[in-house]
Coordinates of C-alpha atoms and ligand atoms in Angstrom, one line a residue:
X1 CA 18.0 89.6 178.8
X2 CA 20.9 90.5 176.8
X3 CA 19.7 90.6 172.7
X4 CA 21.3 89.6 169.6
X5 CA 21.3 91.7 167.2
X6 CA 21.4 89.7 163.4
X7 CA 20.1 92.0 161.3
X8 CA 23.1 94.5 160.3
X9 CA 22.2 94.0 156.4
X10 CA 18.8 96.1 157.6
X11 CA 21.2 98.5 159.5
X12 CA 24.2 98.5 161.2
X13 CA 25.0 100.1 164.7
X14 CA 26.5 103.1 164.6
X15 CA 30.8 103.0 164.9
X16 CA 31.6 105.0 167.9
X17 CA 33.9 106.9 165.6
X18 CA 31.5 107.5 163.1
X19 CA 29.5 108.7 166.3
X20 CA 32.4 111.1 167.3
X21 CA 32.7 113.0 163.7
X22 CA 28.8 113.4 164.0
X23 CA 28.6 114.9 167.3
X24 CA 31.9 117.3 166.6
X25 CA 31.2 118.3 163.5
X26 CA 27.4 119.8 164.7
X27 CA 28.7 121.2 167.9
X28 CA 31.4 123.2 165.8
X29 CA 30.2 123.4 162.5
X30 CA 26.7 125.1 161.8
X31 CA 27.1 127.2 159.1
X32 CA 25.4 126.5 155.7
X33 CA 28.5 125.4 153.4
X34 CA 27.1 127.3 150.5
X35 CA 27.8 130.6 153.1
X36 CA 30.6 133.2 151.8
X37 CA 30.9 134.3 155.6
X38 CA 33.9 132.3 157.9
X39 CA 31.4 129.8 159.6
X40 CA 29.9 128.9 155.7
X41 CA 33.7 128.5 154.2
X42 CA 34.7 126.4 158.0
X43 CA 31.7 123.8 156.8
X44 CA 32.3 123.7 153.4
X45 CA 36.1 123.1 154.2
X46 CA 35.2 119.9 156.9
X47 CA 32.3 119.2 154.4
X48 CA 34.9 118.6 151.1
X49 CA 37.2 117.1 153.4
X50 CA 34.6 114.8 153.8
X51 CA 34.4 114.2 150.3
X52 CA 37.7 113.2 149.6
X53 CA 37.8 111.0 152.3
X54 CA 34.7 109.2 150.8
X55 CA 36.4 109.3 147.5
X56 CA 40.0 108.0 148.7
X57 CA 37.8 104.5 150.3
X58 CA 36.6 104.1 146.9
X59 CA 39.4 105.3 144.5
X60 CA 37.3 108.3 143.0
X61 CA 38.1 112.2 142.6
X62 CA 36.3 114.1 144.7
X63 CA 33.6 115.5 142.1
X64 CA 32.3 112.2 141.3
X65 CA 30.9 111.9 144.6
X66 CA 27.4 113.0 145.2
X67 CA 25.7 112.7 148.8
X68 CA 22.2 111.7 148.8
X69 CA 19.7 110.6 151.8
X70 CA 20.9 106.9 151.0
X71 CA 20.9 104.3 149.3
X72 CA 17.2 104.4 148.1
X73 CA 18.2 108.2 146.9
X74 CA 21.1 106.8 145.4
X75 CA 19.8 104.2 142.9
X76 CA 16.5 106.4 141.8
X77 CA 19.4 109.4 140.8
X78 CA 21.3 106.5 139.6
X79 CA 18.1 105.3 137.0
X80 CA 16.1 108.4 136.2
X81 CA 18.9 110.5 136.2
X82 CA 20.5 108.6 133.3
X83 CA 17.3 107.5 131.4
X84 CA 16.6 111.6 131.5
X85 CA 19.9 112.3 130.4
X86 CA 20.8 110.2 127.6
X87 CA 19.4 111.9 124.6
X88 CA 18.6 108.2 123.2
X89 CA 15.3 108.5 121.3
X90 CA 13.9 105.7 123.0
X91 CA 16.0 104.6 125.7
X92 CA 15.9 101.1 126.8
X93 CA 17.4 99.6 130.9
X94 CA 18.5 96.2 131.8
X95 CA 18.0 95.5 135.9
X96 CA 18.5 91.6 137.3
X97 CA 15.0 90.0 138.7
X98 CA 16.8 90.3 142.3
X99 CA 17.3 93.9 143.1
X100 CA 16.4 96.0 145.5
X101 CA 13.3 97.9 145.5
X102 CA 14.8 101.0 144.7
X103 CA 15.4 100.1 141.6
X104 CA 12.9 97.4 140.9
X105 CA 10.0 99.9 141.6
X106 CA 11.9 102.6 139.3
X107 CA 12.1 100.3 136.4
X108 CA 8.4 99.5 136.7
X109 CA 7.6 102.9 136.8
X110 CA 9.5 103.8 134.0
X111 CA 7.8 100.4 132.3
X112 CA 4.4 101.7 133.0
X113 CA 5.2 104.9 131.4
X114 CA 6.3 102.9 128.7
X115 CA 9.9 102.3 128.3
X116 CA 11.4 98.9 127.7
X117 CA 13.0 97.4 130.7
X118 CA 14.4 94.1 130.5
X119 CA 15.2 91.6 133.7
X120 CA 17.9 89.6 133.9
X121 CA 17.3 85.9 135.2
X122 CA 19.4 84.2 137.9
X123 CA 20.4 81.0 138.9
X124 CA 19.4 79.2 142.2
X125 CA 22.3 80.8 143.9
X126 CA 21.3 84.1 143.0
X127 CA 24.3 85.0 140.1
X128 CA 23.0 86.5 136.9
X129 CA 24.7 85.3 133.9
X130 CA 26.8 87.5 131.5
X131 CA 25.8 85.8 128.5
X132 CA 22.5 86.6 129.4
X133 CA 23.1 90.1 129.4
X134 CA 25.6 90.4 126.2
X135 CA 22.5 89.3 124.0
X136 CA 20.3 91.6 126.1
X137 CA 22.3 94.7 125.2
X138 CA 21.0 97.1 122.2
X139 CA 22.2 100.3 120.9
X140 CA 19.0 101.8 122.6
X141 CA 20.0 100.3 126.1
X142 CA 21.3 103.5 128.3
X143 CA 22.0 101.7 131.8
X144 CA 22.3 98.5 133.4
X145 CA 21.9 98.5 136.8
X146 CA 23.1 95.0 138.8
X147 CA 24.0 94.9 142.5
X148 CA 27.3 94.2 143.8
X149 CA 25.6 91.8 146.6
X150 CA 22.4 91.1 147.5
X151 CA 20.5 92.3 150.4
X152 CA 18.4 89.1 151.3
X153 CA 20.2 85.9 150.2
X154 CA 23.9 87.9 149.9
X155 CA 24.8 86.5 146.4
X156 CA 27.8 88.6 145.4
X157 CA 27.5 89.0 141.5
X158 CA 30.5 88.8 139.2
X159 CA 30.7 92.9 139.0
X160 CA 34.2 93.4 137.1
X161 CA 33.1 90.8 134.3
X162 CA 30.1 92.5 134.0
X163 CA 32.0 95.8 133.9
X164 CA 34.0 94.1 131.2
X165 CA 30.8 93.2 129.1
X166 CA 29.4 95.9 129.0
X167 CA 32.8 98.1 127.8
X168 CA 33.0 95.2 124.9
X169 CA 29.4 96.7 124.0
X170 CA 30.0 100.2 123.8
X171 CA 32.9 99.2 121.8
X172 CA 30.8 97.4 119.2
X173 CA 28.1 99.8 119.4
X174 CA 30.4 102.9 119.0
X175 CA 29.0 104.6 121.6
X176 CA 29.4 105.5 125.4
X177 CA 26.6 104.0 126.3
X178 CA 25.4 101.6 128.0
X179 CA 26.2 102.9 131.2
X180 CA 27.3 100.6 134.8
X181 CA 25.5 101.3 137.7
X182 CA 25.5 99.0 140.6
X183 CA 24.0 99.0 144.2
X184 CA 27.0 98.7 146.5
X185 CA 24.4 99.4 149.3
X186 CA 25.6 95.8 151.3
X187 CA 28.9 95.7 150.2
X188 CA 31.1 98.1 152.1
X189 CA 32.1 96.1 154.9
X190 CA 33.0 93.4 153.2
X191 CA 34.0 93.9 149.3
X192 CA 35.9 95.4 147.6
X193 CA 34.6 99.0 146.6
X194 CA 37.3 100.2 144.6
X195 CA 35.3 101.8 141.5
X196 CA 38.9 102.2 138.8
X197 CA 39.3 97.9 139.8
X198 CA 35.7 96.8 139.2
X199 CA 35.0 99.0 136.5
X200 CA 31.8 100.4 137.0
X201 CA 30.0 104.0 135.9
X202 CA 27.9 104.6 138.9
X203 CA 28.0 102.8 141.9
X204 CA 25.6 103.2 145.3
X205 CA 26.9 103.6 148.6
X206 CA 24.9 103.4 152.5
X207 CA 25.9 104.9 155.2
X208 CA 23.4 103.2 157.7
X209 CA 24.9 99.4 156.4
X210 CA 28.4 100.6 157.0
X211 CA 28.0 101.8 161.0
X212 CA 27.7 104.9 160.2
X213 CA 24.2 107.6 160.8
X214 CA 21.7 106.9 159.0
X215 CA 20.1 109.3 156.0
X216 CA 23.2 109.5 154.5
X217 CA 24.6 108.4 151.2
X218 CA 26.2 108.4 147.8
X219 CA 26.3 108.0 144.9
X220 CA 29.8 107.3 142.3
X221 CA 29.4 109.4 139.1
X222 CA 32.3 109.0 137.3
X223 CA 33.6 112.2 135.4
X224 CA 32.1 112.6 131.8
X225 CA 28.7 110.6 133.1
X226 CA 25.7 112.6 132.1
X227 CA 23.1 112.4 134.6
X228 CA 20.1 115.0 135.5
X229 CA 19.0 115.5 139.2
X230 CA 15.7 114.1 139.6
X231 CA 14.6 117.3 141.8
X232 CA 14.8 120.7 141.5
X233 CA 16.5 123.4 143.3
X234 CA 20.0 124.8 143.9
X235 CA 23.6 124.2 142.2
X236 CA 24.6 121.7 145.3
X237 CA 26.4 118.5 144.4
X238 CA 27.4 119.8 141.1
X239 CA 24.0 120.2 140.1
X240 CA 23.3 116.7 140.5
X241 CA 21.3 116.8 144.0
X242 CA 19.9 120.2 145.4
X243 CA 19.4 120.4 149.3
X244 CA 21.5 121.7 151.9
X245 CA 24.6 119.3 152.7
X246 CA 23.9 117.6 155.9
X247 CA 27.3 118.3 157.0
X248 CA 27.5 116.0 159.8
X249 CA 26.0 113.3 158.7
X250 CA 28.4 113.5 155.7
X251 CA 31.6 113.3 158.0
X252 CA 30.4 110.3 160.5
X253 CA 29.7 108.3 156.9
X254 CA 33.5 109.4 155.4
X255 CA 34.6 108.1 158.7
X256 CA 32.4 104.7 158.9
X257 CA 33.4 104.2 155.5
X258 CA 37.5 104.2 155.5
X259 CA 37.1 102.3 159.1
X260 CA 34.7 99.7 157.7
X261 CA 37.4 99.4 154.1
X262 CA 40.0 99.3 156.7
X263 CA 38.9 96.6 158.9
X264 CA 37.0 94.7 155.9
X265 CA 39.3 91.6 155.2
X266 CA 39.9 90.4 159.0
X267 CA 35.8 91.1 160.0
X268 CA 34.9 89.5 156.6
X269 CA 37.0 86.0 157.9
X270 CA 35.5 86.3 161.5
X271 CA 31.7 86.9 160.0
X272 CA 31.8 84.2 157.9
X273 CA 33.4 81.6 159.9
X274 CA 30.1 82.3 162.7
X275 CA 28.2 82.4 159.5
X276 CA 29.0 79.0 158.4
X277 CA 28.9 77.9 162.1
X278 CA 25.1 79.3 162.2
X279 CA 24.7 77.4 158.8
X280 CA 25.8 73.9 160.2
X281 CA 24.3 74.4 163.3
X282 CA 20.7 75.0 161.6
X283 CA 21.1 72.5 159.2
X284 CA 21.9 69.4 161.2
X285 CA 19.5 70.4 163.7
X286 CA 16.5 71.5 161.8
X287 CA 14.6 69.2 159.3
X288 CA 13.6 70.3 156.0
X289 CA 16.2 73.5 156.1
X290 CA 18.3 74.7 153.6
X291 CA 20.6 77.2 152.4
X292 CA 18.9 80.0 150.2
X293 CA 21.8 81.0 147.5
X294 CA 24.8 79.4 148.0
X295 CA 27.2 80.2 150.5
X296 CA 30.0 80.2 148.5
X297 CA 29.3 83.4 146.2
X298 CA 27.9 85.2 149.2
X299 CA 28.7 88.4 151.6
X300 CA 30.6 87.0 154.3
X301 CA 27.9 88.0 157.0
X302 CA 24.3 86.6 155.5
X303 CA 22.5 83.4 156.1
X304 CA 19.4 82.9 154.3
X305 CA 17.5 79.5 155.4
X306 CA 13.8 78.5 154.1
X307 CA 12.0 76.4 156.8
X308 CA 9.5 73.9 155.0
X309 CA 6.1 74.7 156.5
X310 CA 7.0 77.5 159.0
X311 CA 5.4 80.6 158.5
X312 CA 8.4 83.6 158.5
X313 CA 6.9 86.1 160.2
X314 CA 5.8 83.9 163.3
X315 CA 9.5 82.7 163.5
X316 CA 10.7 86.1 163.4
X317 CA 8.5 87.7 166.4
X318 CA 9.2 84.4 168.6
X319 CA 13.0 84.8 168.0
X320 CA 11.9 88.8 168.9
X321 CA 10.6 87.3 171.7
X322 CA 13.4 85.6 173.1
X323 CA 16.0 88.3 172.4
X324 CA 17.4 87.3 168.4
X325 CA 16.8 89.8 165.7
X326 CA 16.3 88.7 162.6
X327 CA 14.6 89.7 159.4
X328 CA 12.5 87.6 156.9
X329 CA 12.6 89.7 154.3
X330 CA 14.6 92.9 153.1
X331 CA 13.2 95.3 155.9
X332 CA 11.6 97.8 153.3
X333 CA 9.2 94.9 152.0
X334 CA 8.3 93.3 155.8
X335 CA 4.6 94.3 155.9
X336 CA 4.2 92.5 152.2
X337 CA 2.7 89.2 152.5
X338 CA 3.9 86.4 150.3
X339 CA 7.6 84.9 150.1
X340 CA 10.1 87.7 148.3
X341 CA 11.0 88.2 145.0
X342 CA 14.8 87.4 145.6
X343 CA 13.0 83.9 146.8
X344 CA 10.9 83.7 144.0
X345 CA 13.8 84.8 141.3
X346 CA 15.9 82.0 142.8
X347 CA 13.2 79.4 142.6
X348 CA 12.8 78.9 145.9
X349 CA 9.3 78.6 147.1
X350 CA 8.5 75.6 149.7
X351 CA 6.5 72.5 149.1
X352 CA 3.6 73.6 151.8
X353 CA 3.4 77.2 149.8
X354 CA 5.1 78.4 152.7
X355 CA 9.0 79.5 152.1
X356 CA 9.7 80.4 155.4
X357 CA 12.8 82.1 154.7
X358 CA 14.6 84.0 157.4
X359 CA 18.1 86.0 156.9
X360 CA 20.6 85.8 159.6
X361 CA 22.8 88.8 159.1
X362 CA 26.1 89.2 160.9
X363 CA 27.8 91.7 162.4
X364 CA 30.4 93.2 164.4
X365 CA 28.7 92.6 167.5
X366 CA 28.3 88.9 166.7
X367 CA 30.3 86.3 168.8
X368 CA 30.8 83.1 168.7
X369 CA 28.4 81.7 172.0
X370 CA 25.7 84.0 170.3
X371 CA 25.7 81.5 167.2
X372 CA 25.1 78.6 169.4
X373 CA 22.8 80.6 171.5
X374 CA 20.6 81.7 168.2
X375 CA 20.7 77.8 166.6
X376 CA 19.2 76.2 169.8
X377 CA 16.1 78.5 169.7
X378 CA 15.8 78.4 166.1
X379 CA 15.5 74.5 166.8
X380 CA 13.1 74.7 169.8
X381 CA 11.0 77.2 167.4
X382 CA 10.6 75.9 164.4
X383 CA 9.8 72.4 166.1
X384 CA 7.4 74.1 168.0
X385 CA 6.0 75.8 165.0
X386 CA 5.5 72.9 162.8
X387 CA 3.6 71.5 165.8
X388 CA 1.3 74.1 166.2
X389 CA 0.4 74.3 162.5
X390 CA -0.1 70.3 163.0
X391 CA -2.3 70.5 166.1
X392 CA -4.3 73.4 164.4
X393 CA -4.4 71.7 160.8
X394 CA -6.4 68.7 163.2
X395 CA -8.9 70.9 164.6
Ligands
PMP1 N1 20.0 98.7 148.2 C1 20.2 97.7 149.0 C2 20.9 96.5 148.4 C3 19.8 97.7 150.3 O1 20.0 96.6 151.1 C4 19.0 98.8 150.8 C5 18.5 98.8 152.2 N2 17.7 97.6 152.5 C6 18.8 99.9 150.0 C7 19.3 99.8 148.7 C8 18.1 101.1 150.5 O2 18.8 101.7 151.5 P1 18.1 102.9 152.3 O3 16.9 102.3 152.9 O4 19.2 103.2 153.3 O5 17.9 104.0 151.4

């Protein structure tokens, strides 16, 4: 049984070019780019080469790029390596109710410990609202940290105007703070990632989202940002991330990158068109289904449908079970019980109790009888579901 992969906002397959650089790069390069000898200078040379590359996809200078283990890397140097940083006397964060938990759990953490973090509220499709945020801002606030596009519902949030709020700020305030940081985990393929054109300070970038290896990462520090590593060790990164540069990794992720910006406006048509196929499909078919977010400010490639009084993580191993992967929840909270926070932020919680939500995400590898293919077993299922939890309600 041939499967269908729909869950490329979890992680993507890897390009075969990314593939290529990967392979190459460990067969010929194994020195330790911090190495004075020829084999050190030979990986540091493919390594900065690297470097640029990741900076040209996203219109950066070379230094402001620092390569982490990924995304979840990215966002906690991103938070604590501000908050650490900032020399404000007591230093206050705003974060929106729907990120992910890589920077929710940071901002708790940092709440616990007793700093003020305030969360800003969004709308039923999942948009935070920049008036919201203007009266939010204080002279103590050192970062606000909003994501380009969400990982569960895909709402894409309006990142230049916020960019443009927040500079009005630091005008009024007189100071260079707060700073921009957003999660650009899930919007590689799709958005546009130029920092200079949305404007932001800091800005997180996957590898394993963009079809590229996995444990590899970035993170956009534009020059002049102060930041502290969060761990200790030696000068690498520019200070900003000690370790050894997985060298490698590094190149298949430059090369996933400028393919995926390259390819980004003709995939993004073709996604969403099978997106909104999927969408009409489901809809029509199923009873009591709808839309989570709203299509229309959305990543091209994510479907997010709540089925009234289906319980998600049953429809997710029967789709397993008939060869369609799908997620019910971001991937790093599947083993939590209870409908998501990105549900519960959006207001979204079924009558029954039960939201039943399940995200559809596209990919590459998605084609057109696939969508058809997914919608009738979705329909068979969640009929079948509903009458199970009838027939075992009578008992
Ligand atoms: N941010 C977003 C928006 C994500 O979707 C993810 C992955 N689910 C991450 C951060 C974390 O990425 P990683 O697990 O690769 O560190």
């Amino acid at each position: 049984m041939k499967r269908i992969y729909l869950d490329n906002a979890s992680s993507t397959p890897v390009s075969a070019l990314a593939q290529k650089a990967v392979t190459e790069t460990s067969k010929k390069f194994h020195g330790n780019p911090s190495g004075i000898h020829k084999e050190g200078r030979s990986a540091r040379a493919v390594l900065e080469a690297a470097r640029a590359s990741v900076a040209e996809s996203v219109s950066a200078r070379h230094d402001e790029i620092v390569f982490t283990s990924g995304a979840t890397e990215a966002n906690n140097l991103a938070i604590s390596g501000v908050v650490r940083a900032c020399g404000i006397a007591k230093p206050r964060i705003i974060v929106s109710a729907i990120e992910h938990a890589s920077v929710i759990e940071i901002a708790r953490t940092f709440e616990s410990a007793g700093m003020q973090v305030d969360y800003l509220h969004v709308d039923s499709r999942g948009l935070i609202d920049t008036k919201e945020l203007r009266k939010l801002i204080t002279r103590e606030t050192a970062l606000v940290s909003i994501m380009y596009a969400n990982n569960e519902i895909g709402t894409i949030e309006p990142i230049a105007d916020i960019a443009k709020e927040i500079r009005h700020a630091r005008k009024m305030n007189g100071s260079s703070y707060p700073y921009f940081h957003t999660d650009a985990a899930q919007a590689g393929n799709y958005l546009d990632i130029n920092v200079l054109r949305i404007g932001v300070d800091l800005m997180t970038l996957s590898s394993a989202k963009t079809y590229g290896p996995r444990g590899i990462g970035a993170l956009f520090v534009k020059r002049g940002v102060n930041l502290l590593s969060q761990m200790y060790g030696g000068e690498h990164e520019g200070g900003r991330r000690p370790g050894t540069e997985a060298v490698a990794l590094v190149c298949g992720f430059a090369e996933a990158l400028h393919e995926a910006q390259k390819m980004s406006a003709k995939e993004g048509k073709r996604v969403q068109k099978l997106r909104d196929a999927l969408a009409i499909k489901i809809i029509k078919k199923v009873s009591s289904a709808s839309v989570n977010g709203s299509l229309e400010h959305s990543l091209p490639n994510i479907l997010n449908i709540s089925f009234e009084g289906v319980e998600s993580e049953a429809l997710v191993l029967y789709l397993d079970a008939v060869g369609v992967a799908v997620s019910g929840k971001s991937s790093c909270k599947s083993y939590e019980g209870g409908p998501s926070h990105v549900i519960l932020a959006i207001g979204k919680v079924g009558e029954s109790g039960q939201a039943g939500s399940i995200r559809f995400s596209l990919g590459r590898g998605t084609k057109s009888k696939d969508i058809t293919h997914v919608a009738n077993e979705v329909t068979r299922l969640t009929l079948f579901l509903r009458e199970s939890q009838v027939q075992s309600d009578a008992v």
